[in-house]
Amino acid sequence: MADQNCLVTNDWICGEYLRSRSHELTEATLQHIWITAVSVLIGLVVAFPLALLARRGKHFAGPVLGLTTVLYTVPSLAMFSLLLPLFGLSAALVVTGLVLYSLTILVRNILAGLQAVPQEAREAARGMGYGPVRLLWEVELPLALPALMAGLRIATVSTVALTTVGSLVGKGGLGNLIEEALPSLFKAQVLTAAVLCVLLAVAADLLLLGAQRLLTPWTRIRRPAAASAGAGTAKTEAG
């Protein structure tokens, strides 16, 4: 009875809201995850060739980095308004806007990772007969993975937050619930949707962090080795 009263008294924390609106919450969460995942994946596909283009030299890097930075500074309302004639009030409108926002993070991190590859590794691979394509996929890209994954984590968390803005066109996942609840200040719905959004961001970041650790095992090996070397040096100096 007390749980039912929390809806009447409009409490922030209400178990009855979770029970009675579980289907609505699940549907909004799944839409949020779908829009975020699709946007980040498409953003990654678009960002990779742009980063390769920017790596060719300053004449390409300036326009590419400049354009992606300008896109990120466009307010979401203005961005969706510009895209509206092309996509209408659809999920494609939101996904396209989120893809454009993700480019500035993804392009810069992919480019930074590729530029950080040691020249010695490139020269050794060329000496073994590696062509440009094989060099990229088997040498440069694996070594650039830490920076790439770091950018992917930032872009994903950012996209989880920005997806809520899609509520402007009714395609904002959990943002739809927040927008619906604000006029009447339905506290339980506002808080629940906000908390779920935060949990999605944390879960996505942890998932990508785990994937990064699996894909880059050498980053975990270097630290103990370096620590052992430092300990050995300290013992030698002490002796």
mmCIF file of N, CA and C in Angstrom, residues 44-119:
data_model
loop_
_atom_site.group_PDB
_atom_site.id
_atom_site.type_symbol
_atom_site.label_atom_id
_atom_site.label_comp_id
_atom_site.label_asym_id
_atom_site.label_seq_id
_atom_site.Cartn_x
_atom_site.Cartn_y
_atom_site.Cartn_z
ATOM 1 N N LEU A 44 32.351 5.168 -36.363
ATOM 2 C CA LEU A 44 33.666 4.542 -36.466
ATOM 3 C C LEU A 44 34.004 4.220 -37.917
ATOM 4 N N VAL A 45 33.025 3.719 -38.664
ATOM 5 C CA VAL A 45 33.236 3.394 -40.070
ATOM 6 C C VAL A 45 33.575 4.651 -40.878
ATOM 7 N N VAL A 46 32.910 5.752 -40.568
ATOM 8 C CA VAL A 46 33.157 7.006 -41.283
ATOM 9 C C VAL A 46 34.473 7.647 -40.835
ATOM 10 N N ALA A 47 34.768 7.572 -39.539
ATOM 11 C CA ALA A 47 35.945 8.239 -38.988
ATOM 12 C C ALA A 47 37.256 7.611 -39.460
ATOM 13 N N PHE A 48 37.256 6.304 -39.687
ATOM 14 C CA PHE A 48 38.506 5.625 -40.039
ATOM 15 C C PHE A 48 39.101 6.136 -41.357
ATOM 16 N N PRO A 49 38.349 6.173 -42.449
ATOM 17 C CA PRO A 49 38.936 6.720 -43.681
ATOM 18 C C PRO A 49 39.276 8.202 -43.568
ATOM 19 N N LEU A 50 38.510 8.947 -42.777
ATOM 20 C CA LEU A 50 38.838 10.364 -42.584
ATOM 21 C C LEU A 50 40.175 10.515 -41.859
ATOM 22 N N ALA A 51 40.433 9.651 -40.878
ATOM 23 C CA ALA A 51 41.710 9.692 -40.162
ATOM 24 C C ALA A 51 42.863 9.319 -41.093
ATOM 25 N N LEU A 52 42.645 8.344 -41.965
ATOM 26 C CA LEU A 52 43.672 7.970 -42.937
ATOM 27 C C LEU A 52 43.951 9.122 -43.892
ATOM 28 N N LEU A 53 42.894 9.825 -44.277
ATOM 29 C CA LEU A 53 43.071 10.984 -45.154
ATOM 30 C C LEU A 53 43.839 12.088 -44.446
ATOM 31 N N ALA A 54 43.480 12.341 -43.186
ATOM 32 C CA ALA A 54 44.157 13.385 -42.422
ATOM 33 C C ALA A 54 45.633 13.059 -42.200
ATOM 34 N N ARG A 55 45.972 11.773 -42.177
ATOM 35 C CA ARG A 55 47.359 11.367 -41.944
ATOM 36 C C ARG A 55 48.264 11.660 -43.141
ATOM 37 N N ARG A 56 47.677 11.926 -44.282
ATOM 38 C CA ARG A 56 48.474 12.155 -45.494
ATOM 39 C C ARG A 56 49.284 13.434 -45.439
ATOM 40 N N GLY A 57 48.879 14.365 -44.605
ATOM 41 C CA GLY A 57 49.649 15.609 -44.497
ATOM 42 C C GLY A 57 48.791 16.745 -43.984
ATOM 43 N N LYS A 58 49.428 17.890 -43.744
ATOM 44 C CA LYS A 58 48.734 19.037 -43.166
ATOM 45 C C LYS A 58 47.643 19.564 -44.090
ATOM 46 N N HIS A 59 47.843 19.440 -45.400
ATOM 47 C CA HIS A 59 46.836 19.943 -46.337
ATOM 48 C C HIS A 59 45.508 19.199 -46.179
ATOM 49 N N PHE A 60 45.571 17.935 -45.752
ATOM 50 C CA PHE A 60 44.354 17.155 -45.530
ATOM 51 C C PHE A 60 43.918 17.217 -44.068
ATOM 52 N N ALA A 61 44.882 17.207 -43.158
ATOM 53 C CA ALA A 61 44.557 17.179 -41.725
ATOM 54 C C ALA A 61 43.780 18.424 -41.300
ATOM 55 N N GLY A 62 44.193 19.589 -41.791
ATOM 56 C CA GLY A 62 43.529 20.838 -41.412
ATOM 57 C C GLY A 62 42.047 20.842 -41.734
ATOM 58 N N PRO A 63 41.672 20.604 -42.996
ATOM 59 C CA PRO A 63 40.242 20.600 -43.336
ATOM 60 C C PRO A 63 39.445 19.505 -42.617
ATOM 61 N N VAL A 64 40.017 18.295 -42.510
ATOM 62 C CA VAL A 64 39.291 17.189 -41.882
ATOM 63 C C VAL A 64 39.043 17.472 -40.403
ATOM 64 N N LEU A 65 40.096 17.837 -39.680
ATOM 65 C CA LEU A 65 39.951 18.105 -38.243
ATOM 66 C C LEU A 65 39.110 19.360 -38.004
ATOM 67 N N GLY A 66 39.277 20.342 -38.879
ATOM 68 C CA GLY A 66 38.496 21.568 -38.738
ATOM 69 C C GLY A 66 37.012 21.316 -38.936
ATOM 70 N N LEU A 67 36.671 20.533 -39.967
ATOM 71 C CA LEU A 67 35.267 20.250 -40.254
ATOM 72 C C LEU A 67 34.616 19.461 -39.123
ATOM 73 N N THR A 68 35.300 18.428 -38.633
ATOM 74 C CA THR A 68 34.715 17.614 -37.564
ATOM 75 C C THR A 68 34.560 18.422 -36.273
ATOM 76 N N THR A 69 35.477 19.352 -36.035
ATOM 77 C CA THR A 69 35.372 20.201 -34.847
ATOM 78 C C THR A 69 34.189 21.154 -34.956
ATOM 79 N N VAL A 70 34.006 21.739 -36.144
ATOM 80 C CA VAL A 70 32.877 22.649 -36.363
ATOM 81 C C VAL A 70 31.555 21.916 -36.177
ATOM 82 N N LEU A 71 31.469 20.681 -36.686
ATOM 83 C CA LEU A 71 30.240 19.897 -36.548
ATOM 84 C C LEU A 71 29.890 19.678 -35.079
ATOM 85 N N TYR A 72 30.922 19.461 -34.253
ATOM 86 C CA TYR A 72 30.690 19.194 -32.832
ATOM 87 C C TYR A 72 30.169 20.428 -32.102
ATOM 88 N N THR A 73 30.486 21.612 -32.630
ATOM 89 C CA THR A 73 30.065 22.841 -31.955
ATOM 90 C C THR A 73 28.638 23.259 -32.315
ATOM 91 N N VAL A 74 28.047 22.620 -33.326
ATOM 92 C CA VAL A 74 26.678 22.964 -33.724
ATOM 93 C C VAL A 74 25.697 22.481 -32.657
ATOM 94 N N PRO A 75 24.848 23.336 -32.124
ATOM 95 C CA PRO A 75 23.857 22.903 -31.121
ATOM 96 C C PRO A 75 22.959 21.801 -31.680
ATOM 97 N N SER A 76 22.543 20.905 -30.806
ATOM 98 C CA SER A 76 21.753 19.755 -31.259
ATOM 99 C C SER A 76 20.447 20.170 -31.929
ATOM 100 N N LEU A 77 19.796 21.202 -31.413
ATOM 101 C CA LEU A 77 18.535 21.653 -32.003
ATOM 102 C C LEU A 77 18.767 22.145 -33.427
ATOM 103 N N ALA A 78 19.855 22.898 -33.620
ATOM 104 C CA ALA A 78 20.175 23.391 -34.962
ATOM 105 C C ALA A 78 20.571 22.241 -35.879
ATOM 106 N N MET A 79 21.307 21.281 -35.344
ATOM 107 C CA MET A 79 21.744 20.130 -36.148
ATOM 108 C C MET A 79 20.540 19.334 -36.644
ATOM 109 N N PHE A 80 19.625 19.032 -35.750
ATOM 110 C CA PHE A 80 18.444 18.265 -36.142
ATOM 111 C C PHE A 80 17.569 19.051 -37.116
ATOM 112 N N SER A 81 17.520 20.370 -36.947
ATOM 113 C CA SER A 81 16.731 21.200 -37.861
ATOM 114 C C SER A 81 17.326 21.182 -39.265
ATOM 115 N N LEU A 82 18.651 21.195 -39.365
ATOM 116 C CA LEU A 82 19.308 21.151 -40.669
ATOM 117 C C LEU A 82 19.115 19.802 -41.365
ATOM 118 N N LEU A 83 19.067 18.747 -40.566
ATOM 119 C CA LEU A 83 18.918 17.401 -41.129
ATOM 120 C C LEU A 83 17.466 17.016 -41.375
ATOM 121 N N LEU A 84 16.544 17.767 -40.780
ATOM 122 C CA LEU A 84 15.121 17.427 -40.859
ATOM 123 C C LEU A 84 14.598 17.307 -42.292
ATOM 124 N N PRO A 85 14.954 18.212 -43.229
ATOM 125 C CA PRO A 85 14.453 18.064 -44.606
ATOM 126 C C PRO A 85 14.918 16.778 -45.285
ATOM 127 N N LEU A 86 16.056 16.252 -44.854
ATOM 128 C CA LEU A 86 16.592 15.037 -45.478
ATOM 129 C C LEU A 86 15.989 13.758 -44.903
ATOM 130 N N PHE A 87 15.776 13.730 -43.591
ATOM 131 C CA PHE A 87 15.386 12.482 -42.937
ATOM 132 C C PHE A 87 13.989 12.506 -42.314
ATOM 133 N N GLY A 88 13.403 13.689 -42.173
ATOM 134 C CA GLY A 88 12.100 13.760 -41.535
ATOM 135 C C GLY A 88 12.195 13.407 -40.055
ATOM 136 N N LEU A 89 11.044 13.212 -39.418
ATOM 137 C CA LEU A 89 11.010 12.857 -37.998
ATOM 138 C C LEU A 89 11.202 11.348 -37.842
ATOM 139 N N SER A 90 12.441 10.911 -37.950
ATOM 140 C CA SER A 90 12.742 9.484 -37.914
ATOM 141 C C SER A 90 13.975 9.223 -37.073
ATOM 142 N N ALA A 91 14.206 7.938 -36.799
ATOM 143 C CA ALA A 91 15.405 7.555 -36.050
ATOM 144 C C ALA A 91 16.668 7.882 -36.844
ATOM 145 N N ALA A 92 16.564 7.853 -38.188
ATOM 146 C CA ALA A 92 17.719 8.178 -39.034
ATOM 147 C C ALA A 92 18.202 9.603 -38.786
ATOM 148 N N LEU A 93 17.274 10.498 -38.488
ATOM 149 C CA LEU A 93 17.638 11.878 -38.180
ATOM 150 C C LEU A 93 18.529 11.940 -36.947
ATOM 151 N N VAL A 94 18.122 11.236 -35.899
ATOM 152 C CA VAL A 94 18.893 11.230 -34.650
ATOM 153 C C VAL A 94 20.232 10.532 -34.843
ATOM 154 N N VAL A 95 20.228 9.386 -35.510
ATOM 155 C CA VAL A 95 21.462 8.630 -35.724
ATOM 156 C C VAL A 95 22.459 9.453 -36.522
ATOM 157 N N THR A 96 22.012 10.113 -37.581
ATOM 158 C CA THR A 96 22.916 10.921 -38.393
ATOM 159 C C THR A 96 23.533 12.050 -37.583
ATOM 160 N N GLY A 97 22.723 12.720 -36.789
ATOM 161 C CA GLY A 97 23.259 13.780 -35.943
ATOM 162 C C GLY A 97 24.291 13.266 -34.954
ATOM 163 N N LEU A 98 24.021 12.127 -34.338
ATOM 164 C CA LEU A 98 24.961 11.544 -33.371
ATOM 165 C C LEU A 98 26.249 11.086 -34.053
ATOM 166 N N VAL A 99 26.132 10.573 -35.265
ATOM 167 C CA VAL A 99 27.325 10.175 -36.028
ATOM 168 C C VAL A 99 28.210 11.391 -36.263
ATOM 169 N N LEU A 100 27.625 12.491 -36.684
ATOM 170 C CA LEU A 100 28.398 13.709 -36.951
ATOM 171 C C LEU A 100 29.078 14.224 -35.682
ATOM 172 N N TYR A 101 28.375 14.122 -34.557
ATOM 173 C CA TYR A 101 28.970 14.569 -33.295
ATOM 174 C C TYR A 101 30.140 13.674 -32.865
ATOM 175 N N SER A 102 30.062 12.391 -33.189
ATOM 176 C CA SER A 102 31.109 11.457 -32.743
ATOM 177 C C SER A 102 32.406 11.582 -33.547
ATOM 178 N N LEU A 103 32.336 12.186 -34.719
ATOM 179 C CA LEU A 103 33.506 12.205 -35.605
ATOM 180 C C LEU A 103 34.690 12.956 -35.010
ATOM 181 N N THR A 104 34.435 14.066 -34.354
ATOM 182 C CA THR A 104 35.557 14.851 -33.834
ATOM 183 C C THR A 104 36.390 14.053 -32.830
ATOM 184 N N ILE A 105 35.738 13.217 -32.021
ATOM 185 C CA ILE A 105 36.454 12.395 -31.037
ATOM 186 C C ILE A 105 37.145 11.220 -31.713
ATOM 187 N N LEU A 106 36.428 10.521 -32.561
ATOM 188 C CA LEU A 106 36.953 9.304 -33.179
ATOM 189 C C LEU A 106 38.087 9.609 -34.159
ATOM 190 N N VAL A 107 37.915 10.612 -34.998
ATOM 191 C CA VAL A 107 38.952 10.935 -35.992
ATOM 192 C C VAL A 107 40.250 11.323 -35.296
ATOM 193 N N ARG A 108 40.157 12.160 -34.287
ATOM 194 C CA ARG A 108 41.369 12.624 -33.598
ATOM 195 C C ARG A 108 42.083 11.480 -32.885
ATOM 196 N N ASN A 109 41.348 10.589 -32.264
ATOM 197 C CA ASN A 109 41.992 9.492 -31.543
ATOM 198 C C ASN A 109 42.581 8.455 -32.496
ATOM 199 N N ILE A 110 41.882 8.155 -33.572
ATOM 200 C CA ILE A 110 42.442 7.219 -34.556
ATOM 201 C C ILE A 110 43.709 7.803 -35.162
ATOM 202 N N LEU A 111 43.663 9.081 -35.517
ATOM 203 C CA LEU A 111 44.835 9.745 -36.097
ATOM 204 C C LEU A 111 45.997 9.764 -35.114
ATOM 205 N N ALA A 112 45.706 10.075 -33.846
ATOM 206 C CA ALA A 112 46.768 10.101 -32.831
ATOM 207 C C ALA A 112 47.383 8.721 -32.651
ATOM 208 N N GLY A 113 46.562 7.675 -32.675
ATOM 209 C CA GLY A 113 47.076 6.318 -32.531
ATOM 210 C C GLY A 113 47.965 5.923 -33.693
ATOM 211 N N LEU A 114 47.567 6.245 -34.911
ATOM 212 C CA LEU A 114 48.365 5.897 -36.088
ATOM 213 C C LEU A 114 49.672 6.680 -36.117
ATOM 214 N N GLN A 115 49.629 7.939 -35.719
ATOM 215 C CA GLN A 115 50.844 8.749 -35.709
ATOM 216 C C GLN A 115 51.824 8.320 -34.629
ATOM 217 N N ALA A 116 51.313 7.650 -33.585
ATOM 218 C CA ALA A 116 52.173 7.215 -32.484
ATOM 219 C C ALA A 116 52.884 5.894 -32.772
ATOM 220 N N VAL A 117 52.556 5.246 -33.883
ATOM 221 C CA VAL A 117 53.227 3.985 -34.222
ATOM 222 C C VAL A 117 54.702 4.263 -34.485
ATOM 223 N N PRO A 118 55.621 3.555 -33.823
ATOM 224 C CA PRO A 118 57.058 3.801 -34.021
ATOM 225 C C PRO A 118 57.481 3.614 -35.483
ATOM 226 N N GLN A 119 58.306 4.523 -35.949
ATOM 227 C CA GLN A 119 58.784 4.429 -37.323
ATOM 228 C C GLN A 119 59.593 3.159 -37.536
#
